[in-house]
Tab-separated table of C-alpha atoms in Angstrom:
chain	number	residue	atom	x	y	z
X	238	MET	CA	-14.093	-6.707	-65.423
X	239	THR	CA	-15.734	-9.522	-67.368
X	240	PRO	CA	-13.649	-12.502	-68.551
X	241	GLU	CA	-13.951	-11.286	-72.143
X	242	LYS	CA	-12.663	-7.812	-71.263
X	243	ARG	CA	-9.868	-9.332	-69.143
X	244	ALA	CA	-8.750	-11.527	-72.045
X	245	LYS	CA	-8.824	-8.555	-74.431
X	246	HIS	CA	-6.848	-6.440	-71.946
X	247	ASP	CA	-4.195	-9.133	-71.487
X	248	ALA	CA	-3.912	-9.627	-75.241
X	249	SER	CA	-3.327	-5.906	-75.782
X	250	ILE	CA	-0.560	-5.903	-73.161
X	251	GLU	CA	1.192	-8.846	-74.821
X	252	ALA	CA	0.904	-7.149	-78.210
X	253	PHE	CA	2.449	-3.985	-76.755
X	254	LYS	CA	5.348	-5.980	-75.287
X	255	GLU	CA	6.074	-7.495	-78.693
X	256	MET	CA	6.283	-4.001	-80.179
X	257	LEU	CA	9.027	-2.982	-77.762
X	258	PRO	CA	12.597	-3.248	-79.133
X	259	GLN	CA	14.381	-6.284	-77.798
X	260	PRO	CA	18.113	-6.138	-76.945
X	261	ALA	CA	20.295	-7.984	-79.393
X	262	PRO	CA	21.874	-11.050	-77.808
X	263	VAL	CA	25.575	-10.844	-77.087
X	264	ASP	CA	27.650	-12.650	-79.684
X	265	LYS	CA	29.611	-15.240	-77.721
X	266	GLU	CA	32.759	-14.637	-79.754
X	267	PHE	CA	32.940	-11.097	-78.337
X	268	ILE	CA	32.963	-12.334	-74.739
X	269	PRO	CA	36.470	-13.072	-73.405
X	270	LYS	CA	37.050	-16.499	-71.916
X	271	ASN	CA	36.070	-16.785	-68.234
X	272	LEU	CA	34.586	-13.265	-68.179
X	273	ASP	CA	31.412	-14.652	-66.620
X	274	LYS	CA	33.443	-16.189	-63.775
X	275	ALA	CA	35.411	-12.980	-63.224
X	276	LEU	CA	32.256	-10.872	-63.098
X	277	GLY	CA	30.611	-13.402	-60.805
X	278	VAL	CA	33.325	-12.775	-58.209
X	279	VAL	CA	32.159	-9.181	-57.812
X	280	GLY	CA	28.475	-10.005	-58.296
X	281	VAL	CA	28.099	-8.501	-61.786
X	282	ALA	CA	26.060	-10.221	-64.520
X	283	LEU	CA	27.087	-10.442	-68.158
X	284	PRO	CA	25.674	-7.607	-70.296
X	285	GLU	CA	22.577	-8.459	-72.341
X	286	SER	CA	23.437	-6.599	-75.550
X	287	LYS	CA	26.446	-5.669	-77.653
X	288	GLU	CA	25.894	-2.005	-76.844
X	289	GLU	CA	25.897	-2.648	-73.114
X	290	PHE	CA	28.863	-4.976	-73.530
X	291	ASN	CA	30.895	-2.264	-75.290
X	292	PHE	CA	29.876	0.310	-72.676
X	293	GLN	CA	30.918	-1.983	-69.831
X	294	ILE	CA	34.272	-2.654	-71.494
X	295	GLU	CA	35.121	1.043	-71.263
X	296	ARG	CA	34.219	1.045	-67.559
X	297	TRP	CA	36.253	-2.098	-66.872
X	298	ILE	CA	39.295	-0.698	-68.695
X	299	GLN	CA	39.016	2.613	-66.833
X	300	ARG	CA	38.726	0.761	-63.519
X	301	LEU	CA	41.815	-1.275	-64.397
X	302	ILE	CA	43.731	1.910	-65.257
X	303	ASP	CA	42.680	3.537	-61.976
X	304	ARG	CA	43.700	0.442	-60.026
X	305	VAL	CA	47.132	0.206	-61.678
X	306	ILE	CA	47.823	3.896	-61.060
X	307	ARG	CA	46.608	3.673	-57.452
X	308	TYR	CA	48.775	0.680	-56.657
X	309	ALA	CA	51.746	1.529	-58.879
X	310	ASP	CA	54.040	1.901	-55.890
X	311	GLU	CA	52.975	-1.499	-54.555
X	312	PHE	CA	54.183	-3.188	-57.734
X	313	LYS	CA	57.719	-2.027	-56.946
X	314	GLU	CA	60.057	-3.995	-54.739
X	315	GLN	CA	58.712	-4.176	-51.198
X	316	PRO	CA	60.565	-5.158	-48.014
X	317	ALA	CA	59.782	-8.577	-46.565
X	318	PRO	CA	56.597	-8.365	-44.474
X	319	VAL	CA	56.935	-8.544	-40.715
X	320	VAL	CA	54.459	-11.151	-39.463
X	321	PRO	CA	54.099	-11.657	-35.693
X	322	ASP	CA	54.669	-15.183	-34.391
X	323	GLU	CA	51.723	-15.052	-31.990
X	324	CYS	CA	48.059	-14.288	-32.503
X	325	PRO	CA	47.419	-10.520	-32.110
X	326	ALA	CA	45.660	-9.573	-28.892
X	327	GLU	CA	42.890	-7.797	-30.838
X	328	LEU	CA	41.997	-10.956	-32.749
X	329	LEU	CA	42.085	-13.082	-29.608
X	330	ALA	CA	39.872	-10.588	-27.752
X	331	PHE	CA	37.432	-10.577	-30.642
X	332	CYS	CA	37.118	-14.374	-30.573
X	333	GLU	CA	36.732	-14.384	-26.787
X	334	GLN	CA	33.907	-11.864	-26.960
X	335	VAL	CA	31.825	-13.651	-29.591
X	336	ILE	CA	32.322	-17.321	-28.692
X	337	ASP	CA	30.688	-18.673	-25.529
X	338	SER	CA	33.615	-20.786	-24.344
X	339	ARG	CA	36.808	-18.789	-23.764
X	340	ILE	CA	38.967	-21.919	-23.997
X	341	THR	CA	37.414	-22.737	-27.367
X	342	ALA	CA	37.926	-19.140	-28.455
X	343	ASN	CA	41.645	-19.295	-27.674
X	344	ALA	CA	42.015	-22.527	-29.630
X	345	LYS	CA	40.116	-21.171	-32.621
X	346	ALA	CA	42.049	-17.897	-32.581
X	347	ASP	CA	45.405	-19.680	-32.441
X	348	GLU	CA	44.426	-22.035	-35.244
X	349	LEU	CA	43.120	-19.136	-37.299
X	350	TRP	CA	46.238	-17.073	-36.734
X	351	ASN	CA	48.574	-19.919	-37.718
X	352	ASP	CA	46.798	-20.345	-41.053
X	353	CYS	CA	46.643	-16.593	-41.554
X	354	ARG	CA	50.357	-16.220	-40.806
X	355	ASP	CA	51.272	-19.034	-43.221
X	356	ALA	CA	49.160	-17.412	-45.926
X	357	MET	CA	50.827	-14.015	-45.459
X	358	LEU	CA	54.325	-15.510	-45.466
X	359	ASN	CA	53.550	-17.480	-48.620
X	360	GLY	CA	52.039	-14.472	-50.353
X	361	ASP	CA	48.525	-15.887	-50.412
X	362	THR	CA	45.365	-13.858	-49.974
X	363	PHE	CA	43.648	-14.378	-46.629
X	364	ARG	CA	39.975	-15.056	-47.292
X	365	GLY	CA	37.529	-17.141	-45.321
X	366	ASN	CA	36.606	-19.500	-48.152
X	367	SER	CA	40.193	-20.241	-49.207
X	368	ILE	CA	41.623	-21.340	-45.837
X	369	SER	CA	39.828	-24.088	-44.002
X	370	SER	CA	40.071	-22.888	-40.426
X	371	THR	CA	39.019	-19.359	-41.314
X	372	ASN	CA	35.551	-20.789	-41.786
X	373	ASN	CA	35.378	-20.379	-38.003
X	374	PHE	CA	34.508	-16.759	-38.783
X	375	ARG	CA	31.187	-17.973	-40.179
X	376	GLY	CA	30.190	-19.019	-36.686
X	377	ILE	CA	31.659	-15.825	-35.265
X	378	ALA	CA	29.554	-13.629	-37.549
X	379	GLU	CA	26.378	-15.561	-36.763
X	380	THR	CA	27.063	-15.413	-33.026
X	381	SER	CA	27.940	-11.729	-33.202
X	382	THR	CA	24.511	-10.802	-34.513
X	383	ASN	CA	23.074	-11.766	-31.113
X	384	SER	CA	25.834	-10.155	-29.054
X	385	GLN	CA	25.585	-6.702	-27.503
X	386	VAL	CA	29.366	-6.453	-27.010
X	387	ILE	CA	31.637	-5.238	-29.810
X	388	PRO	CA	35.318	-6.029	-29.105
X	389	ASP	CA	37.730	-3.133	-28.712
X	390	GLY	CA	39.040	-1.897	-32.026
X	391	TRP	CA	36.174	-3.347	-34.059
X	392	ILE	CA	33.367	-1.156	-35.392
X	393	SER	CA	29.898	-2.290	-36.405
X	394	CYS	CA	28.738	-1.104	-39.830
X	395	SER	CA	25.396	-0.244	-38.274
X	396	GLU	CA	27.273	2.280	-36.121
X	397	ARG	CA	29.658	3.749	-38.691
X	398	MET	CA	30.910	2.858	-42.163
X	399	PRO	CA	34.618	3.120	-43.041
X	400	GLU	CA	35.807	6.211	-44.884
X	401	GLN	CA	36.796	6.229	-48.536
X	402	GLY	CA	40.401	5.192	-49.127
X	403	ALA	CA	40.759	3.551	-45.702
X	404	TYR	CA	42.608	0.248	-45.338
X	405	ILE	CA	40.557	-2.088	-43.151
X	406	SER	CA	40.154	-5.635	-41.920
X	407	ALA	CA	36.558	-6.829	-42.091
X	408	VAL	CA	34.326	-9.717	-41.082
X	409	SER	CA	31.421	-10.358	-43.457
X	410	ARG	CA	27.909	-11.392	-42.553
X	411	HIS	CA	28.728	-14.817	-43.999
X	412	GLY	CA	31.830	-15.403	-41.886
X	413	GLU	CA	34.579	-14.350	-44.304
X	414	TYR	CA	37.606	-12.407	-43.060
X	415	VAL	CA	39.014	-10.009	-45.673
X	416	ALA	CA	41.296	-6.985	-45.822
X	417	GLY	CA	41.716	-4.221	-48.385
X	418	GLN	CA	41.060	-0.581	-49.309
X	419	VAL	CA	37.622	1.052	-49.380
X	420	ILE	CA	36.856	2.331	-52.892
X	421	ASP	CA	33.304	3.566	-53.533
X	422	ASP	CA	30.935	0.770	-52.433
X	423	TRP	CA	33.619	-1.903	-52.603
X	424	LEU	CA	36.531	-3.239	-50.601
X	425	ASP	CA	39.402	-3.695	-53.077
X	426	LEU	CA	41.388	-6.762	-52.024
X	427	HIS	CA	45.089	-7.249	-52.668
X	428	ASP	CA	44.490	-10.072	-55.164
X	429	GLY	CA	42.715	-7.682	-57.537
X	430	THR	CA	39.158	-8.743	-56.665
X	431	SER	CA	36.505	-6.681	-54.898
X	432	PHE	CA	34.184	-7.343	-51.959
X	433	GLY	CA	30.890	-5.515	-51.488
X	434	LEU	CA	30.764	-3.229	-48.433
X	435	ASP	CA	27.120	-4.162	-47.956
X	436	GLU	CA	28.322	-7.635	-46.930
X	437	VAL	CA	30.610	-6.308	-44.167
X	438	TYR	CA	29.426	-6.763	-40.558
X	439	LEU	CA	32.421	-5.571	-38.490
X	440	TRP	CA	35.550	-3.692	-39.540
X	441	MET	CA	38.814	-2.449	-38.047
X	442	MET	CA	41.294	0.138	-39.311
X	443	LEU	CA	44.631	-1.172	-40.554
X	444	PRO	CA	47.869	0.806	-40.176
X	445	PRO	CA	48.976	2.669	-43.329
X	446	LEU	CA	51.171	0.771	-45.759
X	447	PRO	CA	54.909	1.247	-45.202
X	448	ALA	CA	56.700	3.526	-47.625
X	449	ALA	CA	58.747	1.889	-50.341
X	450	PRO	CA	62.454	1.682	-49.491
X	451	GLN	CA	64.493	4.564	-50.880
X	452	LYS	CA	67.588	3.772	-52.916
X	453	GLU	CA	70.779	5.300	-51.594
X	454	VAL	CA	72.252	8.024	-53.762
X	455	LYS	CA	75.937	7.415	-54.341
């Protein structure tokens, strides 16, 4: 193709692009405050048009309704959680398997468990980026990618994905430790946020939630 024909071809393409309808920009006054931050947590971008914005609102509201209905029983009074004083054997075994030094693994597991236990007792959400020592899981995840041994109780996502509705603990590819319920392609966390299943490296089944206490009938 000669330079003249190339220039004419490119000009016709640009002219065609200008003929295509462009999405109307979203009026900022229709976007709730901090919506961009909330959507960023789950990796969703702001809609590019008012039509898409209105469509997404319906989906978000429906998702909120589904979540409230699903967890309605959890909003009721719950008994005080029973948190073990010592690091669970499964967690300790996991650290021992993926860290070269067993002494270092014990120290990291104990430190991790202490912070995790404090978070659970205080009602906080246990996530790798919110508690300093849980950043040890970042090194665990990186080391695990070169390990041929999967600790007992843990399942690699390359081997099997968790079933829908299952409550699991999970270690992400970036070293975060999270826990929640599998809903579609997401792990719904207890703080109302979601975590993409495609980021999960290892997972372990959690026991079912205890039933709400029954009031005595007088």
